[in-house]
């Protein structure tokens, strides 16, 4: 997309600061997106954290996950937004932007059909693998707490998740005119999960770790029983005790409309 005429405008849109765009709603959307993008509050990190090796450096792992996620997001932006401006597509087109922009890019490439096919296959795989990580939270609960067989737990969880998933898909076609509080089904799920449910889940996790878990146990987990240097632990504990709960509560109350700024 960087080779297309007019692509420089896409890079400017992506990287050139425009402080007039920093509004209260933009900040709220960005904070909500960080919860969704990093799977905070879903239980995913807790579930996969229970499978991690005992000698793993948790601080480095958490930092690596956040940095990798940011890098991939920037890479995706560089791939998409130059083409958005090259083809004069509205950058705020929403969730279907990738299905509008990238086909236009592939049409300009030799062998574009093949690259398009490969890309959308990989996109499907990426979507499925992301779904598996979220589904594992429900499956793990069914297996460990309800003592169900893993296959049965997987089928039940997948079936339960498929119903709202199908409704979200239909909101782009046959149910596009169906609005709840002025939002389509997909938009309602997107807003409520990113700005309401995930912050609440994150708040409960933070409060539990900060105020109800054993402080020495937290230190041992981060330092591998003293085998690793973890000088950041006092700062980490301060953040999750005071700063994080207030920030999450702010996101939640802003999402409900109780706080406006």
PDB file of N, CA and C in Angstrom, residues 118-172:
ATOM      1  N   UNK A 118      -4.887 -15.874  -0.131  1.00  0.00           N
ATOM      2  CA  UNK A 118      -4.005 -16.239   0.985  1.00  0.00           C
ATOM      3  C   UNK A 118      -4.281 -15.349   2.195  1.00  0.00           C
ATOM      4  N   UNK A 119      -4.435 -14.042   1.949  1.00  0.00           N
ATOM      5  CA  UNK A 119      -4.647 -13.111   3.053  1.00  0.00           C
ATOM      6  C   UNK A 119      -5.918 -13.430   3.821  1.00  0.00           C
ATOM      7  N   UNK A 120      -7.023 -13.630   3.106  1.00  0.00           N
ATOM      8  CA  UNK A 120      -8.292 -13.841   3.799  1.00  0.00           C
ATOM      9  C   UNK A 120      -8.358 -15.215   4.465  1.00  0.00           C
ATOM     10  N   UNK A 121      -7.601 -16.184   3.939  1.00  0.00           N
ATOM     11  CA  UNK A 121      -7.483 -17.465   4.640  1.00  0.00           C
ATOM     12  C   UNK A 121      -6.752 -17.256   5.962  1.00  0.00           C
ATOM     13  N   UNK A 122      -5.642 -16.500   5.912  1.00  0.00           N
ATOM     14  CA  UNK A 122      -4.880 -16.216   7.131  1.00  0.00           C
ATOM     15  C   UNK A 122      -5.699 -15.375   8.110  1.00  0.00           C
ATOM     16  N   UNK A 123      -6.508 -14.458   7.578  1.00  0.00           N
ATOM     17  CA  UNK A 123      -7.375 -13.644   8.439  1.00  0.00           C
ATOM     18  C   UNK A 123      -8.394 -14.516   9.157  1.00  0.00           C
ATOM     19  N   UNK A 124      -8.919 -15.507   8.446  1.00  0.00           N
ATOM     20  CA  UNK A 124      -9.866 -16.447   9.053  1.00  0.00           C
ATOM     21  C   UNK A 124      -9.193 -17.255  10.154  1.00  0.00           C
ATOM     22  N   UNK A 125      -7.962 -17.710   9.874  1.00  0.00           N
ATOM     23  CA  UNK A 125      -7.203 -18.467  10.879  1.00  0.00           C
ATOM     24  C   UNK A 125      -6.946 -17.602  12.112  1.00  0.00           C
ATOM     25  N   UNK A 126      -6.576 -16.335  11.886  1.00  0.00           N
ATOM     26  CA  UNK A 126      -6.323 -15.420  13.007  1.00  0.00           C
ATOM     27  C   UNK A 126      -7.580 -15.219  13.845  1.00  0.00           C
ATOM     28  N   UNK A 127      -8.723 -15.088  13.176  1.00  0.00           N
ATOM     29  CA  UNK A 127      -9.989 -14.912  13.900  1.00  0.00           C
ATOM     30  C   UNK A 127     -10.326 -16.152  14.717  1.00  0.00           C
ATOM     31  N   UNK A 128     -10.101 -17.324  14.125  1.00  0.00           N
ATOM     32  CA  UNK A 128     -10.412 -18.575  14.826  1.00  0.00           C
ATOM     33  C   UNK A 128      -9.503 -18.779  16.030  1.00  0.00           C
ATOM     34  N   UNK A 129      -8.205 -18.508  15.856  1.00  0.00           N
ATOM     35  CA  UNK A 129      -7.273 -18.690  16.977  1.00  0.00           C
ATOM     36  C   UNK A 129      -7.582 -17.719  18.111  1.00  0.00           C
ATOM     37  N   UNK A 130      -7.994 -16.497  17.765  1.00  0.00           N
ATOM     38  CA  UNK A 130      -8.387 -15.535  18.801  1.00  0.00           C
ATOM     39  C   UNK A 130      -9.632 -16.013  19.532  1.00  0.00           C
ATOM     40  N   UNK A 131     -10.562 -16.598  18.784  1.00  0.00           N
ATOM     41  CA  UNK A 131     -11.791 -17.121  19.385  1.00  0.00           C
ATOM     42  C   UNK A 131     -11.491 -18.283  20.322  1.00  0.00           C
ATOM     43  N   UNK A 132     -10.532 -19.120  19.925  1.00  0.00           N
ATOM     44  CA  UNK A 132     -10.161 -20.270  20.756  1.00  0.00           C
ATOM     45  C   UNK A 132      -9.653 -19.807  22.116  1.00  0.00           C
ATOM     46  N   UNK A 133      -8.841 -18.745  22.129  1.00  0.00           N
ATOM     47  CA  UNK A 133      -8.293 -18.261  23.400  1.00  0.00           C
ATOM     48  C   UNK A 133      -9.392 -17.758  24.327  1.00  0.00           C
ATOM     49  N   UNK A 134     -10.404 -17.100  23.756  1.00  0.00           N
ATOM     50  CA  UNK A 134     -11.528 -16.616  24.567  1.00  0.00           C
ATOM     51  C   UNK A 134     -12.400 -17.781  25.018  1.00  0.00           C
ATOM     52  N   UNK A 135     -12.606 -18.738  24.118  1.00  0.00           N
ATOM     53  CA  UNK A 135     -13.450 -19.894  24.426  1.00  0.00           C
ATOM     54  C   UNK A 135     -12.835 -20.752  25.527  1.00  0.00           C
ATOM     55  N   UNK A 136     -11.508 -20.745  25.608  1.00  0.00           N
ATOM     56  CA  UNK A 136     -10.816 -21.569  26.598  1.00  0.00           C
ATOM     57  C   UNK A 136     -11.214 -21.192  28.018  1.00  0.00           C
ATOM     58  N   UNK A 137     -11.552 -19.931  28.244  1.00  0.00           N
ATOM     59  CA  UNK A 137     -11.969 -19.488  29.579  1.00  0.00           C
ATOM     60  C   UNK A 137     -13.222 -20.239  30.017  1.00  0.00           C
ATOM     61  N   UNK A 138     -14.207 -20.314  29.122  1.00  0.00           N
ATOM     62  CA  UNK A 138     -15.464 -20.999  29.437  1.00  0.00           C
ATOM     63  C   UNK A 138     -15.240 -22.498  29.551  1.00  0.00           C
ATOM     64  N   UNK A 139     -14.457 -23.043  28.615  1.00  0.00           N
ATOM     65  CA  UNK A 139     -14.191 -24.486  28.610  1.00  0.00           C
ATOM     66  C   UNK A 139     -13.476 -24.900  29.890  1.00  0.00           C
ATOM     67  N   UNK A 140     -12.475 -24.114  30.293  1.00  0.00           N
ATOM     68  CA  UNK A 140     -11.727 -24.431  31.513  1.00  0.00           C
ATOM     69  C   UNK A 140     -12.641 -24.430  32.735  1.00  0.00           C
ATOM     70  N   UNK A 141     -13.578 -23.490  32.781  1.00  0.00           N
ATOM     71  CA  UNK A 141     -14.534 -23.441  33.895  1.00  0.00           C
ATOM     72  C   UNK A 141     -15.407 -24.691  33.903  1.00  0.00           C
ATOM     73  N   UNK A 142     -15.943 -25.075  32.752  1.00  0.00           N
ATOM     74  CA  UNK A 142     -16.793 -26.262  32.664  1.00  0.00           C
ATOM     75  C   UNK A 142     -16.039 -27.522  33.079  1.00  0.00           C
ATOM     76  N   UNK A 143     -14.781 -27.627  32.644  1.00  0.00           N
ATOM     77  CA  UNK A 143     -13.987 -28.829  32.921  1.00  0.00           C
ATOM     78  C   UNK A 143     -13.595 -28.904  34.388  1.00  0.00           C
ATOM     79  N   UNK A 144     -13.118 -27.784  34.941  1.00  0.00           N
ATOM     80  CA  UNK A 144     -12.573 -27.800  36.300  1.00  0.00           C
ATOM     81  C   UNK A 144     -13.648 -27.673  37.379  1.00  0.00           C
ATOM     82  N   UNK A 145     -14.665 -26.880  37.126  1.00  0.00           N
ATOM     83  CA  UNK A 145     -15.681 -26.646  38.149  1.00  0.00           C
ATOM     84  C   UNK A 145     -16.882 -27.579  38.018  1.00  0.00           C
ATOM     85  N   UNK A 146     -17.322 -27.836  36.789  1.00  0.00           N
ATOM     86  CA  UNK A 146     -18.488 -28.695  36.570  1.00  0.00           C
ATOM     87  C   UNK A 146     -18.101 -30.125  36.226  1.00  0.00           C
ATOM     88  N   UNK A 147     -16.784 -30.354  36.062  1.00  0.00           N
ATOM     89  CA  UNK A 147     -16.231 -31.687  35.795  1.00  0.00           C
ATOM     90  C   UNK A 147     -16.834 -32.325  34.532  1.00  0.00           C
ATOM     91  N   UNK A 148     -17.032 -31.514  33.522  1.00  0.00           N
ATOM     92  CA  UNK A 148     -17.492 -32.031  32.235  1.00  0.00           C
ATOM     93  C   UNK A 148     -16.304 -32.494  31.407  1.00  0.00           C
ATOM     94  N   UNK A 149     -16.552 -33.405  30.477  1.00  0.00           N
ATOM     95  CA  UNK A 149     -15.501 -33.802  29.550  1.00  0.00           C
ATOM     96  C   UNK A 149     -15.184 -32.626  28.636  1.00  0.00           C
ATOM     97  N   UNK A 150     -13.917 -32.552  28.221  1.00  0.00           N
ATOM     98  CA  UNK A 150     -13.483 -31.380  27.460  1.00  0.00           C
ATOM     99  C   UNK A 150     -14.260 -31.218  26.146  1.00  0.00           C
ATOM    100  N   UNK A 151     -14.546 -32.316  25.453  1.00  0.00           N
ATOM    101  CA  UNK A 151     -15.274 -32.232  24.183  1.00  0.00           C
ATOM    102  C   UNK A 151     -16.679 -31.670  24.395  1.00  0.00           C
ATOM    103  N   UNK A 152     -17.352 -32.162  25.446  1.00  0.00           N
ATOM    104  CA  UNK A 152     -18.706 -31.674  25.738  1.00  0.00           C
ATOM    105  C   UNK A 152     -18.663 -30.204  26.144  1.00  0.00           C
ATOM    106  N   UNK A 153     -17.674 -29.858  26.972  1.00  0.00           N
ATOM    107  CA  UNK A 153     -17.531 -28.468  27.413  1.00  0.00           C
ATOM    108  C   UNK A 153     -17.288 -27.544  26.223  1.00  0.00           C
ATOM    109  N   UNK A 154     -16.464 -28.003  25.288  1.00  0.00           N
ATOM    110  CA  UNK A 154     -16.162 -27.195  24.103  1.00  0.00           C
ATOM    111  C   UNK A 154     -17.404 -26.988  23.247  1.00  0.00           C
ATOM    112  N   UNK A 155     -18.180 -28.048  23.046  1.00  0.00           N
ATOM    113  CA  UNK A 155     -19.402 -27.945  22.243  1.00  0.00           C
ATOM    114  C   UNK A 155     -20.422 -27.012  22.891  1.00  0.00           C
ATOM    115  N   UNK A 156     -20.581 -27.129  24.213  1.00  0.00           N
ATOM    116  CA  UNK A 156     -21.527 -26.263  24.919  1.00  0.00           C
ATOM    117  C   UNK A 156     -21.101 -24.796  24.845  1.00  0.00           C
ATOM    118  N   UNK A 157     -19.812 -24.565  25.081  1.00  0.00           N
ATOM    119  CA  UNK A 157     -19.307 -23.190  25.051  1.00  0.00           C
ATOM    120  C   UNK A 157     -19.416 -22.595  23.651  1.00  0.00           C
ATOM    121  N   UNK A 158     -19.027 -23.381  22.650  1.00  0.00           N
ATOM    122  CA  UNK A 158     -19.090 -22.896  21.267  1.00  0.00           C
ATOM    123  C   UNK A 158     -20.529 -22.620  20.846  1.00  0.00           C
ATOM    124  N   UNK A 159     -21.444 -23.486  21.261  1.00  0.00           N
ATOM    125  CA  UNK A 159     -22.852 -23.284  20.927  1.00  0.00           C
ATOM    126  C   UNK A 159     -23.413 -22.030  21.556  1.00  0.00           C
ATOM    127  N   UNK A 160     -23.050 -21.797  22.822  1.00  0.00           N
ATOM    128  CA  UNK A 160     -23.548 -20.613  23.525  1.00  0.00           C
ATOM    129  C   UNK A 160     -23.005 -19.325  22.915  1.00  0.00           C
ATOM    130  N   UNK A 161     -21.746 -19.357  22.504  1.00  0.00           N
ATOM    131  CA  UNK A 161     -21.118 -18.167  21.926  1.00  0.00           C
ATOM    132  C   UNK A 161     -21.598 -17.921  20.499  1.00  0.00           C
ATOM    133  N   UNK A 162     -21.957 -18.994  19.793  1.00  0.00           N
ATOM    134  CA  UNK A 162     -22.356 -18.866  18.384  1.00  0.00           C
ATOM    135  C   UNK A 162     -23.630 -18.052  18.206  1.00  0.00           C
ATOM    136  N   UNK A 163     -24.550 -18.148  19.153  1.00  0.00           N
ATOM    137  CA  UNK A 163     -25.837 -17.447  19.014  1.00  0.00           C
ATOM    138  C   UNK A 163     -25.649 -15.932  18.926  1.00  0.00           C
ATOM    139  N   UNK A 164     -25.000 -15.289  19.921  1.00  0.00           N
ATOM    140  CA  UNK A 164     -24.775 -13.839  19.766  1.00  0.00           C
ATOM    141  C   UNK A 164     -23.847 -13.522  18.603  1.00  0.00           C
ATOM    142  N   UNK A 165     -22.921 -14.449  18.287  1.00  0.00           N
ATOM    143  CA  UNK A 165     -22.027 -14.234  17.152  1.00  0.00           C
ATOM    144  C   UNK A 165     -22.779 -14.145  15.840  1.00  0.00           C
ATOM    145  N   UNK A 166     -23.749 -15.029  15.656  1.00  0.00           N
ATOM    146  CA  UNK A 166     -24.572 -15.017  14.436  1.00  0.00           C
ATOM    147  C   UNK A 166     -25.396 -13.733  14.355  1.00  0.00           C
ATOM    148  N   UNK A 167     -25.918 -13.295  15.495  1.00  0.00           N
ATOM    149  CA  UNK A 167     -26.689 -12.046  15.516  1.00  0.00           C
ATOM    150  C   UNK A 167     -25.818 -10.855  15.113  1.00  0.00           C
ATOM    151  N   UNK A 168     -24.563 -10.879  15.557  1.00  0.00           N
ATOM    152  CA  UNK A 168     -23.636  -9.800  15.182  1.00  0.00           C
ATOM    153  C   UNK A 168     -23.380  -9.795  13.682  1.00  0.00           C
ATOM    154  N   UNK A 169     -23.197 -10.979  13.108  1.00  0.00           N
ATOM    155  CA  UNK A 169     -22.972 -11.080  11.661  1.00  0.00           C
ATOM    156  C   UNK A 169     -24.189 -10.584  10.892  1.00  0.00           C
ATOM    157  N   UNK A 170     -25.369 -10.984  11.338  1.00  0.00           N
ATOM    158  CA  UNK A 170     -26.602 -10.578  10.655  1.00  0.00           C
ATOM    159  C   UNK A 170     -26.856  -9.075  10.754  1.00  0.00           C
ATOM    160  N   UNK A 171     -26.247  -8.434  11.765  1.00  0.00           N
ATOM    161  CA  UNK A 171     -26.451  -6.990  11.905  1.00  0.00           C
ATOM    162  C   UNK A 171     -25.784  -6.205  10.782  1.00  0.00           C
ATOM    163  N   UNK A 172     -24.934  -6.884   9.989  1.00  0.00           N
ATOM    164  CA  UNK A 172     -24.330  -6.241   8.824  1.00  0.00           C
ATOM    165  C   UNK A 172     -25.159  -6.463   7.561  1.00  0.00           C
TER     166      UNK A 172
END
